[in-house]
Amino acid sequence: MEPPLAVHHLAVVVADLDRAERFYSGVLGLPVLRRWDDAAGQPRSVWLALGGGAFLAVERAGAPNAPHREDTAPGLHCLALGIRPDARERWRTTLAEAGFPVERESPYTLYTRDPDGNLIGLSHFPDPAP
């Protein structure tokens, strides 16, 4: 058996789909690939391009077929997106101006939270910042 080729997509469940889209597309700049409605015609999901063919599926909590977690057991810790090392400080400013300040950082990654509290990393590992 050969191993999987790559990450196909990641999914995150959010309380407010419009607010999440403003963060992921408006603040982070991820292009919207597609929007999905549920059977009642209500917005259910927004898919955003991550690069390399992968995408982020942002799913409305409580929507039919939305992923559901029964508890707070181990699960996804962080969604880390790649940035250029020389863009680190511009990202810090962009996040702060949009109301999503960096809450912690490593030499390679800035961490913030999306509107639903999910940990988002902007990483340039293994290249150091200038």
Short mmCIF file of C-alpha atoms in Angstrom, two decimals:
data_model
loop_
_atom_site.label_atom_id
_atom_site.label_comp_id
_atom_site.label_asym_id
_atom_site.label_seq_id
_atom_site.Cartn_x
_atom_site.Cartn_y
_atom_site.Cartn_z
CA MET A 1 0.00 0.00 0.00
CA GLU A 2 1.40 3.38 -0.93
CA PRO A 3 1.01 6.27 1.53
CA PRO A 4 -1.43 9.13 0.98
CA LEU A 5 -0.20 11.73 -1.50
CA ALA A 6 -0.94 14.93 0.42
CA VAL A 7 -3.42 16.69 2.68
CA HIS A 8 -6.65 16.95 0.69
CA HIS A 9 -8.64 19.23 2.99
CA LEU A 10 -9.14 20.26 6.59
CA ALA A 11 -12.51 21.09 8.12
CA VAL A 12 -13.31 23.43 10.98
CA VAL A 13 -16.75 23.87 12.56
CA VAL A 14 -17.76 27.43 13.41
CA ALA A 15 -20.69 29.13 15.12
CA ASP A 16 -21.06 31.95 12.56
CA LEU A 17 -20.20 31.14 8.95
CA ASP A 18 -20.18 34.77 7.75
CA ARG A 19 -17.88 35.87 10.58
CA ALA A 20 -15.53 32.95 9.90
CA GLU A 21 -15.44 33.75 6.18
CA ARG A 22 -14.53 37.37 6.97
CA PHE A 23 -11.58 36.07 9.03
CA TYR A 24 -10.30 33.32 6.73
CA SER A 25 -10.89 35.15 3.45
CA GLY A 26 -10.88 38.81 4.47
CA VAL A 27 -8.06 38.78 7.05
CA LEU A 28 -5.96 35.79 5.97
CA GLY A 29 -6.67 36.25 2.25
CA LEU A 30 -7.67 32.65 1.46
CA PRO A 31 -9.61 32.61 -1.84
CA VAL A 32 -13.17 31.26 -1.69
CA LEU A 33 -13.48 28.18 -3.90
CA ARG A 34 -17.10 27.33 -3.30
CA ARG A 35 -20.10 27.87 -1.03
CA TRP A 36 -22.52 25.09 -0.11
CA ASP A 37 -26.12 25.36 1.12
CA ASP A 38 -28.02 22.80 3.16
CA ALA A 39 -31.28 21.19 1.98
CA ALA A 40 -33.25 24.18 3.31
CA GLY A 41 -31.16 26.56 1.21
CA GLN A 42 -29.26 27.96 4.20
CA PRO A 43 -25.48 28.48 4.03
CA ARG A 44 -23.75 25.33 5.31
CA SER A 45 -20.10 25.50 4.25
CA VAL A 46 -17.47 27.69 2.60
CA TRP A 47 -14.42 26.10 0.97
CA LEU A 48 -11.23 28.17 0.84
CA ALA A 49 -8.06 27.40 -1.12
CA LEU A 50 -4.97 26.54 0.93
CA GLY A 51 -2.57 26.06 -1.98
CA GLY A 52 -1.19 22.90 -3.51
CA GLY A 53 -4.73 21.72 -4.23
CA ALA A 54 -5.73 21.48 -0.55
CA PHE A 55 -8.65 23.42 0.87
CA LEU A 56 -10.18 24.45 4.18
CA ALA A 57 -13.85 23.53 4.63
CA VAL A 58 -15.46 25.96 7.07
CA GLU A 59 -18.66 24.27 8.27
CA ARG A 60 -21.57 25.88 10.15
CA ALA A 61 -22.16 24.22 13.52
CA GLY A 62 -25.49 22.43 13.62
CA ALA A 63 -25.80 22.24 9.85
CA PRO A 64 -26.81 18.86 8.43
CA ASN A 65 -23.70 16.76 7.70
CA ALA A 66 -21.42 19.19 9.56
CA PRO A 67 -18.69 17.41 11.53
CA HIS A 68 -19.59 17.03 15.19
CA ARG A 69 -17.41 16.30 18.19
CA GLU A 70 -19.02 14.70 21.19
CA ASP A 71 -16.47 16.02 23.67
CA THR A 72 -13.28 17.95 24.04
CA ALA A 73 -11.08 14.88 23.71
CA PRO A 74 -7.82 15.08 21.77
CA GLY A 75 -8.22 16.51 18.31
CA LEU A 76 -6.85 19.09 15.92
CA HIS A 77 -4.54 21.44 17.81
CA CYS A 78 -3.67 24.09 15.25
CA LEU A 79 -4.13 25.04 11.63
CA ALA A 80 -0.73 26.36 10.53
CA LEU A 81 -0.51 28.21 7.22
CA GLY A 82 2.77 28.92 5.46
CA ILE A 83 4.07 32.46 5.11
CA ARG A 84 7.32 33.95 3.82
CA PRO A 85 9.84 34.81 6.56
CA ASP A 86 10.05 38.43 5.38
CA ALA A 87 6.25 38.78 5.71
CA ARG A 88 6.18 37.92 9.44
CA GLU A 89 5.96 41.49 10.76
CA ARG A 90 3.42 42.52 8.11
CA TRP A 91 1.24 39.60 9.22
CA ARG A 92 1.61 40.65 12.87
CA THR A 93 0.32 44.14 11.94
CA THR A 94 -2.48 42.82 9.71
CA LEU A 95 -3.76 40.49 12.43
CA ALA A 96 -3.66 43.20 15.12
CA GLU A 97 -5.42 45.75 12.91
CA ALA A 98 -8.16 43.20 12.15
CA GLY A 99 -8.69 42.51 15.88
CA PHE A 100 -6.87 39.17 15.99
CA PRO A 101 -3.60 39.94 17.80
CA VAL A 102 -0.76 37.45 18.06
CA GLU A 103 -1.26 35.62 21.37
CA ARG A 104 2.05 33.76 21.35
CA GLU A 105 4.90 33.04 19.01
CA SER A 106 7.95 30.90 18.36
CA PRO A 107 11.00 31.86 16.30
CA TYR A 108 9.15 30.51 13.25
CA THR A 109 5.41 30.90 13.90
CA LEU A 110 2.89 33.56 14.95
CA TYR A 111 -0.24 32.22 16.69
CA THR A 112 -3.66 33.85 16.84
CA ARG A 113 -7.26 32.64 17.25
CA ASP A 114 -10.05 32.68 14.71
CA PRO A 115 -13.43 34.13 15.80
CA ASP A 116 -14.41 30.73 17.27
CA GLY A 117 -11.21 30.31 19.27
CA ASN A 118 -9.43 27.86 16.95
CA LEU A 119 -5.65 28.23 17.09
CA ILE A 120 -4.22 29.53 13.80
CA GLY A 121 -0.49 29.58 13.09
CA LEU A 122 1.35 31.54 10.42
CA SER A 123 4.65 29.71 9.98
CA HIS A 124 7.84 30.11 7.97
CA PHE A 125 9.63 27.03 9.36
CA PRO A 126 12.42 26.07 8.70
CA ASP A 127 13.52 29.47 7.38
CA PRO A 128 14.35 32.10 10.04
CA ALA A 129 12.85 35.58 9.89
CA PRO A 130 15.25 38.27 8.69
#
